[in-house]
């Protein structure tokens, strides 16, 4: 074994011997001297690295010998494991010390055959990707013609990134961001189905939480995500579901949570003439409060919503309630439900099936009443096969003197599915659904769909 001092002496001698006489002769040349000094400095660093490697090897052998003496039965492999350095940790230079990162998502292929009684759902619209109650065609004159079509896409494939930190004081920090390829409502500049089928990235959630506080975009505090049924369709019982993601500030303490969320007023023009209006003059945020209790039996929650609407110098107020939960009926069965309603519930219910407000003949705002709900039974036939039966309905209380007779009065749907998981995280699903939308004038439009999916969570 070469000693450390001898090795250092040999290294110095080798460096000096390596210096050519021509370099000494150029001592007066400043540029040559600087270049030579840089080379020497590099060579000395290599020698120091070699010395350090020898020292680490000597220490590792010493530890291995000590372990072998203490445990004579230890194998050479065991000694090698003791001597081997630990694998380097992944370092994120901008993250707080102790931050834990997580990443996940899923790949989802949706395939649908759809038949509608009163015309075709517009190609590329939301109703061609999942069940969107307001998209079910209804011929107001009763002369609709049936249409059938097939759609296949992977736009709801999703990924997310999380960062969790607990400080030395015990404070808990979390950052979370989630996106899919839904396209932000328009794929006009991203691609089409002719060749590439490219779609735009869509922000779903992006928030940070600190202990009891949350700030950013996530599910509305008025929505109970845990009560949503296990469906092949993106949402399933859409018309009876409170559904909204938006920016908010939320505080949670125990069973209670409160939030101030982004306001947006939707308005039906007087007489139902013209497209729905979206107001941009709201001032007061939408305010929510929720109480939640849970146990081995499931969970139960009640939520309240308070809103203020503004448009063209006019104001109106509204409020709504939602009751929902999940009840475990045994090892293989559960019941999921939601009932919601109130004045101005509009855009929160049924993917904005109805407006929040309507204008009268003098241009004043009036909150519109709406009610909806769903019930879903889930049964596990085996560890690999499960099925769901779901019914959903929404009813809008329109004042026809202001809205006219060609607005939605009621929407409902029923669906049944089977989902097979050949191994964990992979779902193969088949779902049959029937939906109907009715106008205030009594005209109806039906939709029947066969929907399959392949979904892999990671």
Coordinates of C-alpha atoms in Angstrom, one line a residue:
X1 CA 0.0 0.0 0.0
X2 CA 1.5 3.4 -1.0
X3 CA 1.5 5.9 2.0
X4 CA -0.2 9.3 1.7
X5 CA 3.1 11.3 2.1
X6 CA 5.0 9.1 -0.4
X7 CA 2.1 9.5 -2.9
X8 CA 2.2 13.2 -2.5
X9 CA 5.9 13.3 -3.1
X10 CA 5.7 11.1 -6.2
X11 CA 2.9 13.3 -7.5
X12 CA 5.0 16.5 -7.1
X13 CA 8.0 14.9 -8.7
X14 CA 5.9 13.7 -11.6
X15 CA 4.6 17.2 -12.2
X16 CA 8.0 18.8 -12.1
X17 CA 9.4 16.1 -14.4
X18 CA 6.6 16.7 -16.8
X19 CA 7.6 20.4 -17.3
X20 CA 9.5 20.7 -20.6
X21 CA 12.6 22.9 -20.7
X22 CA 10.9 25.0 -23.4
X23 CA 8.3 26.1 -20.9
X24 CA 11.1 27.4 -18.5
X25 CA 12.7 29.2 -21.4
X26 CA 9.5 31.1 -21.9
X27 CA 9.2 32.3 -18.3
X28 CA 9.4 35.9 -19.5
X29 CA 6.5 35.3 -21.8
X30 CA 3.4 36.3 -19.8
X31 CA 0.8 34.6 -22.0
X32 CA 2.7 31.3 -22.1
X33 CA 3.3 31.4 -18.3
X34 CA -0.4 31.9 -17.6
X35 CA -1.3 29.0 -19.9
X36 CA 1.3 26.8 -18.3
X37 CA 0.1 27.7 -14.8
X38 CA -3.4 26.8 -15.7
X39 CA -2.2 23.4 -17.0
X40 CA -0.2 22.8 -13.9
X41 CA -3.2 23.7 -11.7
X42 CA -5.4 21.2 -13.6
X43 CA -2.8 18.4 -13.2
X44 CA -2.4 19.2 -9.5
X45 CA -6.2 18.9 -9.1
X46 CA -6.2 15.5 -10.8
X47 CA -3.4 14.4 -8.4
X48 CA -5.5 15.6 -5.4
X49 CA -8.5 13.6 -6.7
X50 CA -6.4 10.5 -7.0
X51 CA -5.1 11.0 -3.5
X52 CA -8.6 11.4 -2.1
X53 CA -9.7 8.3 -4.0
X54 CA -6.9 6.3 -2.4
X55 CA -7.8 7.6 1.1
X56 CA -11.5 6.6 0.6
X57 CA -10.4 3.2 -0.6
X58 CA -8.2 2.7 2.5
X59 CA -11.1 3.8 4.8
X60 CA -13.5 1.5 3.0
X61 CA -11.2 -1.5 3.3
X62 CA -10.6 -0.7 7.0
X63 CA -14.4 -0.7 7.6
X64 CA -14.8 -3.9 5.7
X65 CA -12.1 -5.6 7.7
X66 CA -13.6 -4.4 11.0
X67 CA -17.0 -5.7 9.9
X68 CA -15.5 -9.1 8.9
X69 CA -13.8 -9.4 12.3
X70 CA -17.0 -8.6 14.2
X71 CA -19.0 -11.0 12.0
X72 CA -16.8 -13.7 10.6
X73 CA -19.7 -15.1 8.5
X74 CA -20.2 -11.9 6.5
X75 CA -19.6 -12.5 2.8
X76 CA -17.5 -10.5 0.4
X77 CA -20.7 -9.1 -1.0
X78 CA -21.8 -7.8 2.4
X79 CA -18.4 -6.1 2.8
X80 CA -18.7 -4.5 -0.6
X81 CA -22.1 -3.1 0.2
X82 CA -20.8 -1.5 3.4
X83 CA -17.9 0.1 1.5
X84 CA -20.0 1.3 -1.5
X85 CA -21.1 5.0 -1.2
X86 CA -24.8 5.9 -1.0
X87 CA -26.7 6.8 -4.1
X88 CA -26.8 10.6 -4.6
X89 CA -30.1 12.2 -3.8
X90 CA -32.1 14.2 -6.4
X91 CA -31.6 17.9 -5.7
X92 CA -34.0 20.7 -6.8
X93 CA -31.9 23.8 -6.2
X94 CA -34.9 26.2 -5.9
X95 CA -36.9 24.0 -3.5
X96 CA -37.0 24.4 0.3
X97 CA -34.9 21.8 2.2
X98 CA -36.8 18.7 3.0
X99 CA -39.3 19.1 0.1
X100 CA -40.9 15.9 -1.2
X101 CA -41.9 15.8 -4.8
X102 CA -44.6 13.5 -6.3
X103 CA -45.8 13.0 -9.8
X104 CA -48.7 11.1 -11.3
X105 CA -51.6 11.1 -13.7
X106 CA -53.3 8.7 -16.1
X107 CA -53.7 7.9 -19.8
X108 CA -57.3 7.6 -20.9
X109 CA -58.8 6.6 -24.3
X110 CA -62.5 7.3 -24.8
X111 CA -64.5 5.7 -27.6
X112 CA -68.1 6.6 -28.1
X113 CA -71.0 5.8 -30.5
X114 CA -73.8 8.3 -30.2
X115 CA -77.3 8.6 -31.7
X116 CA -79.3 11.7 -31.2
X117 CA -83.0 12.2 -32.1
X118 CA -83.0 15.9 -33.1
X119 CA -79.8 16.5 -35.0
X120 CA -76.1 16.1 -34.6
X121 CA -74.0 17.5 -31.7
X122 CA -71.5 19.9 -33.3
X123 CA -68.2 18.2 -34.1
X124 CA -65.4 19.3 -31.8
X125 CA -67.7 20.6 -29.1
X126 CA -67.8 19.4 -25.5
X127 CA -70.8 17.2 -26.1
X128 CA -68.8 15.0 -28.5
X129 CA -66.1 14.4 -25.8
X130 CA -68.3 13.6 -22.8
X131 CA -71.9 14.0 -21.6
X132 CA -72.8 17.7 -21.7
X133 CA -76.5 18.1 -20.9
X134 CA -77.0 21.4 -22.6
X135 CA -75.5 20.0 -25.9
X136 CA -78.3 17.4 -26.4
X137 CA -80.0 18.7 -29.6
X138 CA -83.7 19.6 -29.4
X139 CA -85.6 20.8 -32.4
X140 CA -87.8 23.7 -31.2
X141 CA -90.2 23.2 -34.0
X142 CA -90.5 19.4 -33.4
X143 CA -89.1 18.5 -36.8
X144 CA -85.7 17.2 -35.8
X145 CA -83.9 14.4 -37.6
X146 CA -81.9 11.7 -36.0
X147 CA -78.1 11.4 -36.4
X148 CA -75.4 8.9 -35.4
X149 CA -71.6 9.3 -35.2
X150 CA -68.5 7.9 -33.5
X151 CA -65.8 9.8 -31.6
X152 CA -62.5 8.5 -30.3
X153 CA -60.0 10.7 -28.3
X154 CA -57.4 10.7 -25.6
X155 CA -57.9 14.4 -24.5
X156 CA -58.7 13.7 -20.9
X157 CA -55.3 12.1 -20.3
X158 CA -53.8 14.0 -17.3
X159 CA -50.7 14.6 -15.3
X160 CA -49.9 16.4 -12.0
X161 CA -47.0 17.5 -9.9
X162 CA -47.0 18.0 -6.1
X163 CA -44.4 19.4 -3.7
X164 CA -44.9 18.9 0.1
X165 CA -42.8 20.5 2.8
X166 CA -42.9 20.5 6.6
X167 CA -40.8 23.3 8.1
X168 CA -38.7 23.0 11.3
X169 CA -41.6 24.8 13.1
X170 CA -44.0 22.2 11.9
X171 CA -45.7 24.4 9.3
X172 CA -47.1 22.3 6.3
X173 CA -46.7 23.7 2.8
X174 CA -48.0 22.2 -0.4
X175 CA -47.9 23.1 -4.0
X176 CA -50.0 21.3 -6.7
X177 CA -50.4 21.8 -10.4
X178 CA -52.5 19.6 -12.7
X179 CA -53.3 19.7 -16.5
X180 CA -54.9 17.7 -19.2
X181 CA -55.3 18.0 -23.0
X182 CA -58.9 19.2 -23.1
X183 CA -57.8 22.2 -25.1
X184 CA -59.1 25.1 -23.0
X185 CA -62.5 25.1 -24.8
X186 CA -61.0 25.7 -28.3
X187 CA -58.6 23.6 -30.4
X188 CA -58.7 26.0 -33.3
X189 CA -55.0 26.8 -33.1
X190 CA -53.8 23.4 -31.8
X191 CA -54.9 21.0 -34.5
X192 CA -57.8 18.9 -35.7
X193 CA -58.8 15.3 -36.4
X194 CA -57.7 15.3 -40.1
X195 CA -54.1 14.4 -39.5
X196 CA -52.4 15.0 -36.2
X197 CA -55.1 15.2 -33.6
X198 CA -53.1 17.6 -31.5
X199 CA -54.7 19.4 -28.6
X200 CA -53.9 22.3 -26.3
X201 CA -52.8 21.9 -22.7
X202 CA -55.5 22.8 -20.2
X203 CA -54.9 24.1 -16.7
X204 CA -57.1 22.2 -14.2
X205 CA -55.6 23.0 -10.8
X206 CA -52.8 25.2 -9.6
X207 CA -52.7 26.1 -5.9
X208 CA -50.5 26.4 -2.8
X209 CA -51.6 25.6 0.8
X210 CA -50.1 26.7 4.1
X211 CA -51.5 24.9 7.1
X212 CA -55.3 25.7 7.1
X213 CA -55.1 28.2 4.1
X214 CA -55.3 27.5 0.4
X215 CA -54.8 29.9 -2.5
X216 CA -55.1 29.2 -6.2
X217 CA -57.3 27.3 -8.6
X218 CA -59.0 24.1 -7.5
X219 CA -62.5 22.5 -7.1
X220 CA -65.1 24.9 -5.7
X221 CA -65.7 24.6 -2.0
X222 CA -69.3 24.3 -2.9
X223 CA -68.6 21.0 -4.8
X224 CA -68.3 17.6 -3.1
X225 CA -65.8 15.7 -5.4
X226 CA -65.8 12.7 -3.1
X227 CA -69.5 12.0 -3.9
X228 CA -69.0 11.7 -7.7
X229 CA -70.0 8.3 -9.1
X230 CA -67.6 5.8 -10.7
X231 CA -68.4 6.3 -14.3
X232 CA -66.8 5.7 -17.7
X233 CA -67.9 9.2 -18.9
X234 CA -65.8 12.1 -17.7
X235 CA -68.5 13.2 -15.2
X236 CA -71.5 11.0 -15.7
X237 CA -74.5 12.5 -14.0
X238 CA -73.6 16.0 -15.2
X239 CA -77.1 17.7 -15.0
X240 CA -77.5 16.8 -11.3
X241 CA -73.9 17.7 -10.2
X242 CA -72.4 20.8 -8.7
X243 CA -69.3 21.2 -10.8
X244 CA -66.8 24.1 -10.9
X245 CA -63.1 24.7 -10.7
X246 CA -61.9 28.3 -10.2
X247 CA -59.5 30.6 -8.3
X248 CA -60.2 31.0 -4.6
X249 CA -59.0 31.7 -1.2
X250 CA -60.0 29.0 1.3
X251 CA -59.7 28.4 5.1
X252 CA -60.4 25.0 6.7
X253 CA -60.6 24.3 10.4
X254 CA -61.9 20.9 11.6
X255 CA -65.2 20.1 9.9
X256 CA -65.6 23.6 8.5
X257 CA -64.3 25.3 5.4
X258 CA -65.0 28.7 4.0
X259 CA -64.0 30.3 0.7
X260 CA -64.1 33.4 -1.4
X261 CA -64.1 32.4 -5.1
X262 CA -64.0 34.0 -8.5
X263 CA -67.3 35.6 -9.5
X264 CA -68.9 35.3 -12.9
X265 CA -72.5 36.1 -13.8
X266 CA -74.3 34.3 -16.7
X267 CA -77.4 36.1 -18.1
X268 CA -80.3 35.0 -20.4
X269 CA -81.3 38.0 -22.6
X270 CA -84.9 39.2 -22.4
X271 CA -87.2 36.8 -24.4
X272 CA -84.3 34.4 -24.8
X273 CA -83.3 36.3 -27.9
X274 CA -79.6 36.1 -28.6
X275 CA -76.7 34.2 -27.0
X276 CA -76.2 33.9 -23.2
X277 CA -74.3 36.9 -21.8
X278 CA -71.3 36.6 -19.5
X279 CA -70.9 39.7 -17.3
X280 CA -67.4 41.0 -16.5
X281 CA -68.5 43.6 -13.9
X282 CA -68.9 41.5 -10.8
X283 CA -67.2 42.9 -7.7
X284 CA -68.1 40.7 -4.7
X285 CA -66.6 37.1 -4.8
X286 CA -68.8 34.1 -4.5
X287 CA -68.8 33.1 -0.9
X288 CA -69.1 29.4 0.3
X289 CA -69.3 27.5 3.6
X290 CA -69.1 23.7 4.1
X291 CA -69.5 21.3 7.0
X292 CA -68.2 17.8 6.6
X293 CA -68.3 14.6 8.7
X294 CA -66.9 11.2 7.8
X295 CA -66.4 7.8 9.3
X296 CA -66.1 4.1 8.4
X297 CA -69.7 4.4 7.2
X298 CA -68.8 7.0 4.5
X299 CA -69.2 10.8 4.6
X300 CA -71.9 13.5 4.7
X301 CA -71.6 17.2 3.9
X302 CA -73.7 20.3 3.6
X303 CA -72.5 23.4 1.6
X304 CA -74.0 26.9 1.2
X305 CA -73.3 29.4 -1.6
X306 CA -73.9 33.2 -1.5
X307 CA -73.6 35.3 -4.7
X308 CA -74.0 38.9 -5.9
X309 CA -74.7 39.6 -9.6
X310 CA -74.0 42.8 -11.5
X311 CA -74.7 43.8 -15.1
X312 CA -75.2 47.2 -16.8
X313 CA -75.7 49.0 -13.5
X314 CA -78.1 46.5 -12.0
X315 CA -77.6 44.3 -9.0
X316 CA -79.2 41.0 -7.8
X317 CA -78.4 38.5 -5.1
X318 CA -78.7 34.7 -4.9
X319 CA -78.0 31.7 -2.7
X320 CA -78.0 28.0 -2.9
X321 CA -77.6 24.8 -0.8
X322 CA -76.1 21.4 -1.6
X323 CA -76.3 18.2 0.4
X324 CA -74.2 15.2 -0.7
X325 CA -72.3 12.2 0.5
X326 CA -71.4 8.5 0.2
X327 CA -72.9 5.7 2.3
X328 CA -71.1 2.3 2.5
X329 CA -73.8 -0.4 2.5
X330 CA -71.3 -3.2 3.0
X331 CA -67.9 -4.5 1.8
X332 CA -69.0 -4.5 -1.9
X333 CA -71.7 -1.8 -2.1
X334 CA -72.0 2.0 -1.7
X335 CA -74.6 4.7 -2.4
X336 CA -73.5 8.1 -3.6
X337 CA -75.8 11.1 -3.9
X338 CA -76.2 14.9 -4.2
X339 CA -79.2 17.2 -4.0
X340 CA -78.7 20.9 -4.8
X341 CA -80.7 24.0 -5.5
X342 CA -81.4 27.7 -5.0
X343 CA -81.7 31.1 -6.6
X344 CA -78.8 31.9 -9.0
X345 CA -77.2 28.4 -8.8
X346 CA -77.0 28.6 -12.7
X347 CA -73.4 28.1 -13.7
X348 CA -72.6 25.7 -10.8
X349 CA -75.3 23.2 -11.7
X350 CA -75.2 20.8 -14.7
X351 CA -72.3 22.4 -16.5
X352 CA -74.2 25.7 -16.6
X353 CA -77.3 24.1 -17.9
X354 CA -79.3 27.3 -17.0
X355 CA -78.2 30.9 -16.5
X356 CA -77.7 32.5 -13.1
X357 CA -80.0 35.4 -14.0
X358 CA -82.4 36.7 -16.7
X359 CA -83.1 40.3 -17.9
X360 CA -86.7 41.6 -17.8
X361 CA -88.1 44.0 -20.4
X362 CA -86.5 47.0 -18.5
X363 CA -83.1 45.4 -18.4
X364 CA -83.1 44.5 -14.7
X365 CA -81.5 41.4 -13.4
X366 CA -83.5 38.5 -11.7
X367 CA -81.9 35.4 -10.2
X368 CA -83.2 32.2 -11.7
X369 CA -84.1 29.1 -9.6
X370 CA -82.7 25.7 -10.4
X371 CA -82.7 22.3 -8.7
X372 CA -80.9 19.0 -9.4
X373 CA -79.5 15.8 -8.0
X374 CA -78.3 12.3 -8.6
X375 CA -78.2 8.9 -7.0
X376 CA -75.6 6.2 -7.8
X377 CA -75.3 2.6 -6.7
X378 CA -71.9 0.9 -7.0
X379 CA -71.4 -2.8 -6.6
X380 CA -68.2 -4.8 -6.7
X381 CA -68.8 -8.3 -8.2
X382 CA -65.2 -9.3 -7.5
X383 CA -61.9 -7.6 -6.8
X384 CA -61.5 -7.1 -10.6
X385 CA -65.1 -6.3 -11.7
X386 CA -67.4 -3.6 -10.6
X387 CA -70.5 -1.9 -11.9
X388 CA -72.6 1.3 -11.4
X389 CA -76.2 2.3 -11.9
X390 CA -76.8 6.1 -12.0
X391 CA -79.8 8.4 -12.4
X392 CA -79.5 12.2 -12.6
X393 CA -81.9 15.1 -13.1
X394 CA -82.1 18.9 -13.2
X395 CA -85.1 21.2 -13.4
X396 CA -85.0 24.9 -14.1
X397 CA -87.8 27.2 -12.9
X398 CA -87.9 29.7 -15.8
X399 CA -90.2 32.7 -15.9
X400 CA -91.2 32.3 -19.5
X401 CA -92.4 35.9 -19.7
X402 CA -88.7 36.9 -19.5
X403 CA -86.9 33.8 -20.9
X404 CA -89.3 32.8 -23.7
X405 CA -90.2 29.1 -24.4
X406 CA -87.0 27.8 -26.2
X407 CA -84.9 27.5 -23.0
X408 CA -84.2 24.3 -21.2
X409 CA -86.8 23.3 -18.7
X410 CA -85.5 19.8 -17.7
X411 CA -82.6 17.4 -18.4
X412 CA -82.2 13.9 -17.1
X413 CA -80.1 10.8 -17.8
X414 CA -79.6 7.2 -16.7
X415 CA -76.5 5.1 -17.2
X416 CA -75.2 1.6 -16.3
X417 CA -71.6 0.4 -16.6
X418 CA -69.2 -2.4 -16.0
X419 CA -65.5 -1.7 -15.3
X420 CA -63.0 -4.5 -15.4
X421 CA -59.5 -4.2 -13.9
X422 CA -57.2 -7.1 -15.0
X423 CA -54.6 -5.7 -12.7
X424 CA -54.4 -2.7 -10.4
X425 CA -54.4 0.8 -12.0
X426 CA -55.8 -0.5 -15.4
X427 CA -59.5 0.0 -16.1
X428 CA -61.4 -1.3 -19.1
X429 CA -65.0 0.1 -19.1
X430 CA -68.2 -0.2 -21.0
X431 CA -71.1 2.2 -20.3
X432 CA -74.6 2.6 -21.8
X433 CA -76.5 5.8 -21.3
X434 CA -79.7 7.5 -22.2
X435 CA -80.3 11.2 -21.8
X436 CA -83.2 13.6 -22.6
X437 CA -83.4 17.4 -22.7
X438 CA -86.8 19.2 -22.7
X439 CA -87.6 22.8 -23.6
X440 CA -90.2 25.1 -22.0
X441 CA -92.4 24.6 -25.1
X442 CA -92.6 20.9 -24.4
X443 CA -90.3 19.7 -27.2
X444 CA -87.8 17.0 -26.3
X445 CA -84.5 15.6 -27.7
X446 CA -83.0 12.3 -26.8
X447 CA -79.4 11.0 -26.8
X448 CA -78.3 7.3 -26.6
X449 CA -74.6 6.5 -26.2
X450 CA -72.3 3.5 -26.0
X451 CA -69.1 4.6 -24.3
X452 CA -65.9 2.5 -23.7
X453 CA -62.6 3.5 -22.1
X454 CA -59.1 2.3 -21.4
X455 CA -57.6 4.1 -18.4
X456 CA -54.2 3.5 -16.8
X457 CA -53.3 5.4 -13.6
X458 CA -49.7 6.0 -12.7

